[in-house]
Short mmCIF file of C-alpha atoms and ligand atoms in Angstrom, two decimals:
data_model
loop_
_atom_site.label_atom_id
_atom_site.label_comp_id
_atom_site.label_asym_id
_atom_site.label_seq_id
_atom_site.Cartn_x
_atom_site.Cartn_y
_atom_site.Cartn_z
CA UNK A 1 66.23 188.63 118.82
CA UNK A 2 62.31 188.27 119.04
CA UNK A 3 60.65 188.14 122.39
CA UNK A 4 60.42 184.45 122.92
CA UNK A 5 64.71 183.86 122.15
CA UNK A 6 65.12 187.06 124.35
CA UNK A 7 63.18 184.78 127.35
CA UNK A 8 65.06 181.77 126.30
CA UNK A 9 68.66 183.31 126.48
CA UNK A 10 67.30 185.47 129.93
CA UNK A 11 66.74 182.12 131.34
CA UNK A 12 69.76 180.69 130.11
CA UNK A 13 71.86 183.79 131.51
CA UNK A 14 70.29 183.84 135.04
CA UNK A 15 71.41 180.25 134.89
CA UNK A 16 74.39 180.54 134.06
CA UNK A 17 75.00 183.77 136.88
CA UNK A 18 73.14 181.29 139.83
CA UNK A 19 75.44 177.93 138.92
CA UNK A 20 78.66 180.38 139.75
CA UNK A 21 77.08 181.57 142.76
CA UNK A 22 75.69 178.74 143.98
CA UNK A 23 77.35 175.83 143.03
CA UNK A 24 75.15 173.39 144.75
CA UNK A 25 72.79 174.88 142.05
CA UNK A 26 75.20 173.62 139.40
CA UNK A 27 75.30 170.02 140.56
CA UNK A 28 71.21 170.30 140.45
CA UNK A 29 71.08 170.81 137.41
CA UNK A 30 73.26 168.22 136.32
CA UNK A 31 71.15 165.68 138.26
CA UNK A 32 68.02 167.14 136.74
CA UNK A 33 69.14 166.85 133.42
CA UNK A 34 70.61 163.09 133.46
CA UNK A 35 66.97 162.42 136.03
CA UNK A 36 65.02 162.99 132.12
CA UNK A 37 66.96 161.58 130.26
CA UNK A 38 67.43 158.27 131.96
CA UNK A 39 63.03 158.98 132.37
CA UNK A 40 62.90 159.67 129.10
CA UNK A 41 65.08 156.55 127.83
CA UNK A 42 62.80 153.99 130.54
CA UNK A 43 59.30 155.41 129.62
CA UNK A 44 59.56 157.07 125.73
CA UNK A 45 55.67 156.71 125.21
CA UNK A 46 54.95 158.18 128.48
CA UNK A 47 57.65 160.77 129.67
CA UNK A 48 56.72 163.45 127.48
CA UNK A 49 53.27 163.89 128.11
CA UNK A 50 53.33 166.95 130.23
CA UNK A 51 56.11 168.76 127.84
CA UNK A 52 59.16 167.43 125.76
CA UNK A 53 62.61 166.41 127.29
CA UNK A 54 63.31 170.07 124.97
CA UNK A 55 60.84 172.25 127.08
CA UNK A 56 61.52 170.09 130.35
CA UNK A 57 65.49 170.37 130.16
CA UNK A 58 65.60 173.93 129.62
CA UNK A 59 62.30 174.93 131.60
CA UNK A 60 62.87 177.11 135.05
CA UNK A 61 61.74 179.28 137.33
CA UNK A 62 62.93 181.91 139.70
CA UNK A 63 61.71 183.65 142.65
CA UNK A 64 62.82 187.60 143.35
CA UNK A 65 61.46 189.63 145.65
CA UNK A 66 61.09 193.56 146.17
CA UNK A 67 60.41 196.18 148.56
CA UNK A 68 57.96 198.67 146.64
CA UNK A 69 54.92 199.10 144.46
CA UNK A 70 57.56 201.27 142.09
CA UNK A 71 59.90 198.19 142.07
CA UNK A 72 57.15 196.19 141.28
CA UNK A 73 56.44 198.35 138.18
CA UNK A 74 60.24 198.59 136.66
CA UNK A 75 60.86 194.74 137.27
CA UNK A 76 57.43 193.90 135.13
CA UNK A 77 58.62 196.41 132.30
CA UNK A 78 61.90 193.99 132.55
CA UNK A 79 60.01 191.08 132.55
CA UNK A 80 57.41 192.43 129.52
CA UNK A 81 60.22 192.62 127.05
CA UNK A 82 60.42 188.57 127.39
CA UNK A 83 56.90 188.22 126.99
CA UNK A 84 56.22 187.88 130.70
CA UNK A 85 53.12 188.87 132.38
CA UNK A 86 51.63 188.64 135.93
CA UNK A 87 49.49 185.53 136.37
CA UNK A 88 47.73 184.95 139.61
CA UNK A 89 47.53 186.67 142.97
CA UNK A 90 49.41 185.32 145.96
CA UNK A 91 48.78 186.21 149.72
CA UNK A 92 51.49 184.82 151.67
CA UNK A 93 50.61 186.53 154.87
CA UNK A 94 48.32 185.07 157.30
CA UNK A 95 48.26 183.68 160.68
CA UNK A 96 50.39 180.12 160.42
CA UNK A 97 53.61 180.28 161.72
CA UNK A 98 55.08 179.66 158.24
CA UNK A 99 53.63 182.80 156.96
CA UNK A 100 55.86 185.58 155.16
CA UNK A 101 55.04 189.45 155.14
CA UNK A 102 54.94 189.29 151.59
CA UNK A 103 51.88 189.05 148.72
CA UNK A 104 53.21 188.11 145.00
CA UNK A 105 52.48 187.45 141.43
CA UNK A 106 54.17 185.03 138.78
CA UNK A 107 55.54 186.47 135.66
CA UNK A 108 55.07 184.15 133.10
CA UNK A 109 54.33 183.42 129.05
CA UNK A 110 50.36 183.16 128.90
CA UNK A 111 49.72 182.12 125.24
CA UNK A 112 49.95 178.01 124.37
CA UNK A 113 52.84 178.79 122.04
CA UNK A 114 54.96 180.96 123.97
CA UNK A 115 54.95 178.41 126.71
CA UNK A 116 56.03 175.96 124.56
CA UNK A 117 58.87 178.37 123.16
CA UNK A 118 60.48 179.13 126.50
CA UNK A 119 58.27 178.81 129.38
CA UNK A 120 60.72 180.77 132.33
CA UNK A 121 58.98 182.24 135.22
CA UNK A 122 59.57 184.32 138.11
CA UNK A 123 57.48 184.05 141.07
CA UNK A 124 57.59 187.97 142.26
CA UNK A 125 56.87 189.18 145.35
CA UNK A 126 56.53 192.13 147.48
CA UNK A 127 57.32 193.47 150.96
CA UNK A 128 53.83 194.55 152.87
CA UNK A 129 55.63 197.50 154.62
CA UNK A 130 52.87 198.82 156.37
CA UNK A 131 51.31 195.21 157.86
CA UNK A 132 50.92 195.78 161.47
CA UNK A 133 51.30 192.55 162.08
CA UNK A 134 54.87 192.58 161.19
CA UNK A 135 55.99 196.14 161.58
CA UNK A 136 55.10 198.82 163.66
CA UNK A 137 54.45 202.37 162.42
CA UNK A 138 58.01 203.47 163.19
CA UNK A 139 59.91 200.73 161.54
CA UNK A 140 57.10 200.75 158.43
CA UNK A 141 58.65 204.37 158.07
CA UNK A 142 62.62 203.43 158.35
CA UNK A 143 61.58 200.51 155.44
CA UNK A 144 60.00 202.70 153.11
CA UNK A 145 62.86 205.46 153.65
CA UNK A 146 65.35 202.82 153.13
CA UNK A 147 63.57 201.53 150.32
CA UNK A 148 63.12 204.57 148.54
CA UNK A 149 66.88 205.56 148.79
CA UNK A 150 67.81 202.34 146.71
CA UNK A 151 67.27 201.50 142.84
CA UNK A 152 67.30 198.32 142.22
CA UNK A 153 66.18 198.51 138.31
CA UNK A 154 68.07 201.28 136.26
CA UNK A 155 66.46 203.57 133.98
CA UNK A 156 68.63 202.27 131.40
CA UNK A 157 67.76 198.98 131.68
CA UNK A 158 63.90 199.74 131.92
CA UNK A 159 64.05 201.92 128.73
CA UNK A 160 65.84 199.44 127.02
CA UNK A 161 62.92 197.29 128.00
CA UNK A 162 60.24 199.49 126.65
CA UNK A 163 61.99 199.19 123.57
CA UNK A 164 61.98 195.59 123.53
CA UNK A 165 58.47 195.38 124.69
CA UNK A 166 57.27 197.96 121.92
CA UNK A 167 59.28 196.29 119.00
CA UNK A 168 58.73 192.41 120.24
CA UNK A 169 62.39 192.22 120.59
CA UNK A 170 65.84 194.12 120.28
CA UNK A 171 68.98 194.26 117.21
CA UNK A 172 71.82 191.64 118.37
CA UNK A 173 74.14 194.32 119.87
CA UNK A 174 71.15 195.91 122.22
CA UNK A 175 69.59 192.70 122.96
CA UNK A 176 73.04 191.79 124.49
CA UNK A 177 73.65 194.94 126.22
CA UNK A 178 70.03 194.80 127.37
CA UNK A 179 70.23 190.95 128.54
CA UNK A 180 73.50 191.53 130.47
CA UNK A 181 72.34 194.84 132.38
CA UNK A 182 69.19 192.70 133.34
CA UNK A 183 70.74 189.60 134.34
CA UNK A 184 72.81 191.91 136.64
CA UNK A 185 70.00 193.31 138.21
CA UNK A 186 70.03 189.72 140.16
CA UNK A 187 72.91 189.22 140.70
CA UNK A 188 74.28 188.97 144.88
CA UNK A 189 75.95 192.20 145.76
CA UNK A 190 79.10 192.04 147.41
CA UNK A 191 78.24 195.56 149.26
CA UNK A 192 78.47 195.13 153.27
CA UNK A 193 75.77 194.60 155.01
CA UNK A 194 74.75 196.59 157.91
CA UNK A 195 74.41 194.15 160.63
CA UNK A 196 72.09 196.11 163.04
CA UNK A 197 69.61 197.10 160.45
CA UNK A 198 69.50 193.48 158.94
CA UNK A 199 69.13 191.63 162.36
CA UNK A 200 66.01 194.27 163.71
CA UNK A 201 63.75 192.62 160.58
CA UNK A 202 66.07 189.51 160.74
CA UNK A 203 64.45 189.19 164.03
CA UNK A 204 60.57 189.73 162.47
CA UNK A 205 60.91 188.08 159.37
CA UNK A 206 64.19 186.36 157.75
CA UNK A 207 61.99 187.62 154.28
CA UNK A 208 61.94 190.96 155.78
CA UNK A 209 65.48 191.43 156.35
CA UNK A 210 66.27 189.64 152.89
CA UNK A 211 64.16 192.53 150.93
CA UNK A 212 64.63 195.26 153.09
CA UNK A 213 67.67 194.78 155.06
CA UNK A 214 70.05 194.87 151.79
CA UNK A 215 70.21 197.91 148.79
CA UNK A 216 69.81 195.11 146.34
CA UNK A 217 67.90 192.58 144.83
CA UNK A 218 68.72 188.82 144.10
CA UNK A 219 67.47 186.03 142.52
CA UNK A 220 66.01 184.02 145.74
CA UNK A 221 66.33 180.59 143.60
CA UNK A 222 66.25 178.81 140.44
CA UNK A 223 64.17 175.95 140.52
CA UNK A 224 64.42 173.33 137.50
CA UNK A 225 62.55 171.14 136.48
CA UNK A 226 62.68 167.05 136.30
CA UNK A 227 59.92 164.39 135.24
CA UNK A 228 60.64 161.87 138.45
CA UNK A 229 61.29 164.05 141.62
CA UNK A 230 61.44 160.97 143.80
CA UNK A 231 64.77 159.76 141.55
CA UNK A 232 66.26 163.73 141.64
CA UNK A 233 65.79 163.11 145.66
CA UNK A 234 67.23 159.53 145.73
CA UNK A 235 70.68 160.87 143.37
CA UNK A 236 70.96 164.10 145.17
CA UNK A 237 71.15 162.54 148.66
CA UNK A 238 73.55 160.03 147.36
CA UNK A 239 75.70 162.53 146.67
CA UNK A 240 75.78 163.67 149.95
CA UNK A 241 73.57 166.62 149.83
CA UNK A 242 71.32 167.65 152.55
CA UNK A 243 68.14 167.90 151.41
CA UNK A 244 65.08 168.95 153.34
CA UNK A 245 62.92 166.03 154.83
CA UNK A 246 59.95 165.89 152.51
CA UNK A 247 58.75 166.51 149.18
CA UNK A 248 55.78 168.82 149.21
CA UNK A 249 52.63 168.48 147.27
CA UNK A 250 51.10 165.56 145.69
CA UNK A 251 52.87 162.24 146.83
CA UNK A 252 54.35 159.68 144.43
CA UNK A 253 51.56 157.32 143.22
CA UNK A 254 50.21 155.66 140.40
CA UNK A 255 47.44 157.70 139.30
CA UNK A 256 48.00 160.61 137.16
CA UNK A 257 50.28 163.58 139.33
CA UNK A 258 48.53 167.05 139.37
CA UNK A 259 49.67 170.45 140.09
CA UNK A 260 52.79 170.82 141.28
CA UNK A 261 55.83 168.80 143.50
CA UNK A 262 58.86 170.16 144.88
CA UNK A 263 61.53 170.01 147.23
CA UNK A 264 64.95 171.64 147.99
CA UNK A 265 68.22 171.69 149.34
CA UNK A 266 68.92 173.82 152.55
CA UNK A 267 69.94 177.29 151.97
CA UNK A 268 73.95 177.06 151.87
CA UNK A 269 75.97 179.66 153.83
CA UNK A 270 77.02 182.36 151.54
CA UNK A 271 80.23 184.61 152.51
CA UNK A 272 78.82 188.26 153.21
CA UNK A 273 80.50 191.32 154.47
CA UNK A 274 78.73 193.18 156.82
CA UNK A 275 79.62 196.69 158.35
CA UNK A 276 79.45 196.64 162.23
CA UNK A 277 77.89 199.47 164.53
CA UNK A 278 81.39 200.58 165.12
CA UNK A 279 81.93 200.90 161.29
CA UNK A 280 84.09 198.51 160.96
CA UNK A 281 83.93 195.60 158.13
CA UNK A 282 83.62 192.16 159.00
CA UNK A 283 83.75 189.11 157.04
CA UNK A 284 80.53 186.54 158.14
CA UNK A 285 77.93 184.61 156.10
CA UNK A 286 74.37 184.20 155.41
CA UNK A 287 71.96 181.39 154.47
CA UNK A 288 69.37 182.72 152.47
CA UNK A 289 69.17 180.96 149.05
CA UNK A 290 68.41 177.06 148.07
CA UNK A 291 68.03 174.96 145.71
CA UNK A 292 64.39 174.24 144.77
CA UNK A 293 63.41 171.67 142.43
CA UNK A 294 59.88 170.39 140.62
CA UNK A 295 57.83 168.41 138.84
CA UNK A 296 54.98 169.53 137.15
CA UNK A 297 51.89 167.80 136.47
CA UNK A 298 48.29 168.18 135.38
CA UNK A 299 46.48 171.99 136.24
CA UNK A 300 43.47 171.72 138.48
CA UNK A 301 39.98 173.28 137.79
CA UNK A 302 38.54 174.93 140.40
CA UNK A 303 36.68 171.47 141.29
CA UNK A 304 40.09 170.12 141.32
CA UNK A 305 41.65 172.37 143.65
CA UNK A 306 39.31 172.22 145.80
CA UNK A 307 39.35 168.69 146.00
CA UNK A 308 43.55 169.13 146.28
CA UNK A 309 43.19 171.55 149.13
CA UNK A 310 40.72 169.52 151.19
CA UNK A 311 42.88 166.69 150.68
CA UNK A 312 45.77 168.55 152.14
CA UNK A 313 43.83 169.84 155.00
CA UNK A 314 43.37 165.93 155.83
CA UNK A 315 46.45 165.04 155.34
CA UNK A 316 47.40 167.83 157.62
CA UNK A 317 44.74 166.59 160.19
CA UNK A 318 45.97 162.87 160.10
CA UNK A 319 49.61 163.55 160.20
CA UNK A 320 50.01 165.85 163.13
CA UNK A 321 53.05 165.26 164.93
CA UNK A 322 54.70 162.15 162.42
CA UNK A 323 57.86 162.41 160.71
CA UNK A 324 58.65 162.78 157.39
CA UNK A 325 57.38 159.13 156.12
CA UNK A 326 54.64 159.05 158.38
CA UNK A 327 53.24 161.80 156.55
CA UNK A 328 54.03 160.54 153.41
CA UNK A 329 52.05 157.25 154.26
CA UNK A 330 49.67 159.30 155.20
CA UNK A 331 50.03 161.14 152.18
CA UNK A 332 49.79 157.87 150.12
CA UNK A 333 46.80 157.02 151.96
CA UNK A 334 44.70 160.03 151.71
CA UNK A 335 45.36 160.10 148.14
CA UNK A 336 44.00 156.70 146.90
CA UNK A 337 40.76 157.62 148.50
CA UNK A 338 40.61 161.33 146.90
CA UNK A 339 41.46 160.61 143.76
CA UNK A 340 40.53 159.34 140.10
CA UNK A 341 43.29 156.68 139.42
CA UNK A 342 43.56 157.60 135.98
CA UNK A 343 42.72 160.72 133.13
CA UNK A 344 39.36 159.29 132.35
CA UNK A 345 38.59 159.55 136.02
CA UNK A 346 39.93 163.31 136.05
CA UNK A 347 37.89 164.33 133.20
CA UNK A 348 34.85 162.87 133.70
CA UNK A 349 34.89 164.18 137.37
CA UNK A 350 35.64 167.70 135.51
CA UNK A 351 38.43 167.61 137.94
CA UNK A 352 41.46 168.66 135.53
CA UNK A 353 42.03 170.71 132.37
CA UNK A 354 43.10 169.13 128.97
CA UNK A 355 42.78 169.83 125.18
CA UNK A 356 41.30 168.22 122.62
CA UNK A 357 42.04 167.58 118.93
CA UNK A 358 40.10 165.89 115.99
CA UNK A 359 41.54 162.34 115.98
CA UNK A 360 43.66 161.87 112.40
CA UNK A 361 42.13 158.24 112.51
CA UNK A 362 38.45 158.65 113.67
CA UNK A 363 35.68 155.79 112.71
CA UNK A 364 32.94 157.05 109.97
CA UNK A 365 29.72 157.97 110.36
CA UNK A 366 27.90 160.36 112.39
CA UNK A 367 29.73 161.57 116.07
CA UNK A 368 28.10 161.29 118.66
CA UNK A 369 27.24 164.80 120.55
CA UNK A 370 29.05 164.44 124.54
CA UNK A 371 32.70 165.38 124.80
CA UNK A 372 33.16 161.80 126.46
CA UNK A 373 31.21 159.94 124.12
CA UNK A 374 33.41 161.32 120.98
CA UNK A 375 36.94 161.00 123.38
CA UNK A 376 36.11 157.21 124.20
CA UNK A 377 34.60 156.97 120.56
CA UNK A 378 38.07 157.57 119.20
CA UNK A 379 36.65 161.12 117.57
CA UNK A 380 39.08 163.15 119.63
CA UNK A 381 42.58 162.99 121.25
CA UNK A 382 42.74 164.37 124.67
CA UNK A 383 45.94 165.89 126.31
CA UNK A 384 46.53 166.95 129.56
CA UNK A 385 47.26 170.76 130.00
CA UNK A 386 50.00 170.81 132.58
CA UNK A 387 50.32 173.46 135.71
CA UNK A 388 52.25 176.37 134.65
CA UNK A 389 51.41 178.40 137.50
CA UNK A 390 52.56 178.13 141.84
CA UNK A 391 51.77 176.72 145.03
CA UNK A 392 53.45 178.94 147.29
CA UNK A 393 51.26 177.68 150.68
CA UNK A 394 52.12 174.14 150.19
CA UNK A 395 56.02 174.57 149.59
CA UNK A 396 55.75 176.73 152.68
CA UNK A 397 57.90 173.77 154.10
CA UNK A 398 60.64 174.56 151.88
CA UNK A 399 60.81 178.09 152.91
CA UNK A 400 60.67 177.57 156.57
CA UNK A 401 62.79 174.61 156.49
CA UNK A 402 65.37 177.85 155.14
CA UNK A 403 64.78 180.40 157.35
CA UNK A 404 66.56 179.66 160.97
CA UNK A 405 63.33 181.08 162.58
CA UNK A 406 60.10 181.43 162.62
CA UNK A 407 59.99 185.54 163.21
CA UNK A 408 57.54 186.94 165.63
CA UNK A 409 54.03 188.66 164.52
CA UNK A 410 51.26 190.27 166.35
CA UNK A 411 48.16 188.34 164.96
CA UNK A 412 46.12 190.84 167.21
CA UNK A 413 46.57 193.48 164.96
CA UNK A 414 44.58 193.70 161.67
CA UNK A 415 47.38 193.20 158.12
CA UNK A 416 46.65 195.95 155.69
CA UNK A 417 44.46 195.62 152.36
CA UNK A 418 46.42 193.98 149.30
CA UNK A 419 44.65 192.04 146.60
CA UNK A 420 44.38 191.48 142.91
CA UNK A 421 43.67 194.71 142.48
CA UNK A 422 46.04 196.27 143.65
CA UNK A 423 49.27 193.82 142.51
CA UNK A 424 47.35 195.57 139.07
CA UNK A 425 47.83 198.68 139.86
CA UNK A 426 51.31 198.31 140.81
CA UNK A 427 52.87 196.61 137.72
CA UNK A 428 50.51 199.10 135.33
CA UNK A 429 49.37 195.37 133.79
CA UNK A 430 46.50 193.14 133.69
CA UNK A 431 46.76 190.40 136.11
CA UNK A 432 45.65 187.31 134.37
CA UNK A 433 43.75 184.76 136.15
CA UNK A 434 44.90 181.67 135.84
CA UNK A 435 42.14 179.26 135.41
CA UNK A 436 40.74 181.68 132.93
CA UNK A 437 44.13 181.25 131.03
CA UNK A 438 43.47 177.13 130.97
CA UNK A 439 39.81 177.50 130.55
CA UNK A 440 40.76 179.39 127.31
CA UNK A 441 43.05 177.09 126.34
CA UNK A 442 40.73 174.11 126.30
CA UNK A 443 37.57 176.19 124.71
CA UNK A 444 39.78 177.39 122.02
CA UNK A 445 40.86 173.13 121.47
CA UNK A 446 37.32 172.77 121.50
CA UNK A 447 36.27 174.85 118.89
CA UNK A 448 39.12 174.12 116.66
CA UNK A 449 38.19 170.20 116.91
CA UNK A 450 34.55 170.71 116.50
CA UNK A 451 35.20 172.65 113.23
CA UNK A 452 37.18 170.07 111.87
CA UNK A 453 34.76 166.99 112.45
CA UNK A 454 31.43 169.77 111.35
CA UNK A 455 29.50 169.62 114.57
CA UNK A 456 29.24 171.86 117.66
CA UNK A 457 31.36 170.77 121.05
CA UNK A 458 29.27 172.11 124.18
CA UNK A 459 30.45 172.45 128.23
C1 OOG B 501 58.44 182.68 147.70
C2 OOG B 501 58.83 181.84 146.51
C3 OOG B 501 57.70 180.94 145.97
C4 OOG B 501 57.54 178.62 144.81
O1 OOG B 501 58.14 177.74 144.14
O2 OOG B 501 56.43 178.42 145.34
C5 OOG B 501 58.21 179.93 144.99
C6 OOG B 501 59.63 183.39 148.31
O3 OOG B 501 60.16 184.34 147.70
O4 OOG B 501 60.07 182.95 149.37
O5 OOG B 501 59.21 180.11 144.37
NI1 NI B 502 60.14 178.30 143.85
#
């Protein structure tokens, strides 16, 4: 099995693993699924623009989260035998009341084709131990002894990994082995938990406790993804499942949608054992994991995000204390002010990324020189490059809505130094930036076009 059907079948596995444990998760899916289809079947020339029903049906992506830098190292060697590398640089700490003691990276395919192969993706992140913010230095030095008792990834699995990474894939009977031992790596362990441990960082962060109040890992959620969110919502309450109020990012309109939606059910109670200061062993639950759900749309240049953000920030501003359609009028609102009504309107305002290809059925003559002129000139084909990567601050709804508190931090005290830099030097790997990754992407459309039709393609 090559790299790209060693992602494919990882996704499929962790899929199959999260449906039995969560069966909520399960019925999601099914929804999703018959949601694009039904899409597909009312809109053929449109649904598929940002992926086909293939990629869409089977495309996920998970969130995991770990205590250590050393963790962080053996779960990207795991995730570099599928072709998975760290894009982006998340900070998730900060001083709103939604913030997490945690800073993260997404492991994902970078290259056009690979996406298009399997694009599965694990939003990763990592405990900030030492933030005094959070901890103080006597419970930053119970974590990181905990922490360093426990392995979450076994060298087994990791060398089996480097093998896979080395070779761009594994024989049948190893890539088997290798995709079971991995899967299990996520799976929920049925090992008590020790309550008093658990609730001291249950009662600073619910994240905290999650990472560092347990001796393993789990897969956090599994997020599909649809083409009309607003229908998934609609089908999901009518079966009688709770889900939480809003749907973050973007609202529905009928311009183009950009970057990213999503929304969730609430975290389900989940039967736990947990071992009592008295040792004894008590049967109890916890609500910890959801079920996320998305639709993607068109990646944002910088110009673009910017332009996203400050439109946030007003809808923010404008929808202090309303309910969940207030804001979404608000929402609406906001949005037909901000925003190009159409993919002309994106591009032109340099607003979005997209490719372009030398147009099978161009006019003759001599093309003319701007990238406009030869798109609306019939020259080139444009396509919209859609938003493989996160937006972890605006879905910071759906993980508050999920934790049953806030936690406490000290914003007096200063959080400790993590950046790009040093998410790096943890995994051992490059950390891609992701608007270099689409910037690439539309240069290299660029040049392939303009050596097609004989001229040069500039900006
Ligand atoms: C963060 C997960 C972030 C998303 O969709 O933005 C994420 C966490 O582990 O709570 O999955
Ligand atoms: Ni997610």
């Amino acid at each position: 099995m090559d790299t790209h059907e060693l992602r494919a079948a990882f996704a499929r596995s962790l899929s199959a693993m999260y449906g039995a444990e969560v069966p909520a998760y399960a019925t999601l899916v099914e929804v999703s699924t018959a949601v694009n289809r039904d899409h597909l079947a009312a809109h053929p020339e449109t649904a598929e623009r940002l992926g086909t029903l293939d990629r869409v049906t089977a495309e996920r992506h998970g969130a995991i989260r770990v205590g250590t830098a050393e963790e962080l190292r053996r779960v990207a060697q795991i995730f570099a035998a599928f072709g998975m590398e760290p894009v982006g640089f998340y900070d998730l700490r900060g001083e709103e009341s939604t913030s997490l003691p945690i800073v993260s990276t997404a492991f994902r395919p970078v290259t056009a084709d690979a996406l298009a192969r399997n694009p599965f993706r694990v939003f990763t992140s990592v405990l900030v131990t030492d933030d005094r913010r959070y901890f103080d230095e006597n419970l930053t030095a119970e974590l990181d002894a905990f922490l360093s008792r426990r392995t979450l990834f076994p060298d087994a699995v990791v060398a089996l990994a480097e093998r896979a990474e080395a070779a761009g894939g594994l024989p049948d009977d190893l890539a088997d082995r290798f995709l079971a031992a991995a899967t299990a790596c996520f799976a929920l362990s049925d090992e008590p938990v020790h309550r008093g441990w658990y609730e001291r960082l249950a009662a600073i962060s619910g994240v905290a406790a999650d990472i560092g109040g347990v001796r393993h890992t789990h897969l956090n959620h599994l997020t599909p993804r649809v083409l009309d969110i607003d229908e998934l919502y609609r089908r999901m309450t009518g079966r009688g499942i709770a889900m939480i109020d809003e749907i973050q990012g973007p609202p529905a309109w009928a311009g183009p949608d950009v970057l990213l939606r999503q929304t969730s059910f609430r975290a389900l109670p989940e039967r736990r054992r947990f071992r009592e200061p008295d040792g004894s062993i008590v049967e109890g639950t916890l609500s910890v994991r959801f079920g996320e759900v998305e639709q993607r749309g068109i990646a944002l240049t910088p110009a673009g995000r910017d332009r996203y953000d400050r439109a946030l920030a007003e809808v923010d501003r404008e929808a202090a204390g309303l309910d969940a359609s207030g804001r979404d009028a608000v929402k609406k609102a906001v949005w037909a002010r901000t925003w190009p009504t159409d993919e002309d309107g994106l591009d032109a305002a340099g607003l979005a990324w997209f490719t372009y290809a030398a147009s099978p059925a161009r006019p003759a003559g001599t093309p003319p020189a701007a990238l406009g002129d030869l798109v609306r000139g019939g020259w080139l084909t444009r396509s919209p490059i859609v938003y493989e990567d996160f937006l972890p601050r605006s879905a910071a709804g759906i993980f508050r809505s999920n934790l049953d508190h806030d936690g406490t931090r000290d914003a007096s005290r200063a959080g400790s130094p993590r950046d790009e830099a040093w998410m790096a030097h943890a995994t051992g790997r490059t950390v891609h930036d992701p608007m270099a990754l689409y910037a690439a992407q539309r240069r290299a459309s660029l040049d392939a076009a303009a050596s097609e039709l004989g001229l040069t393609i500039g900006a």
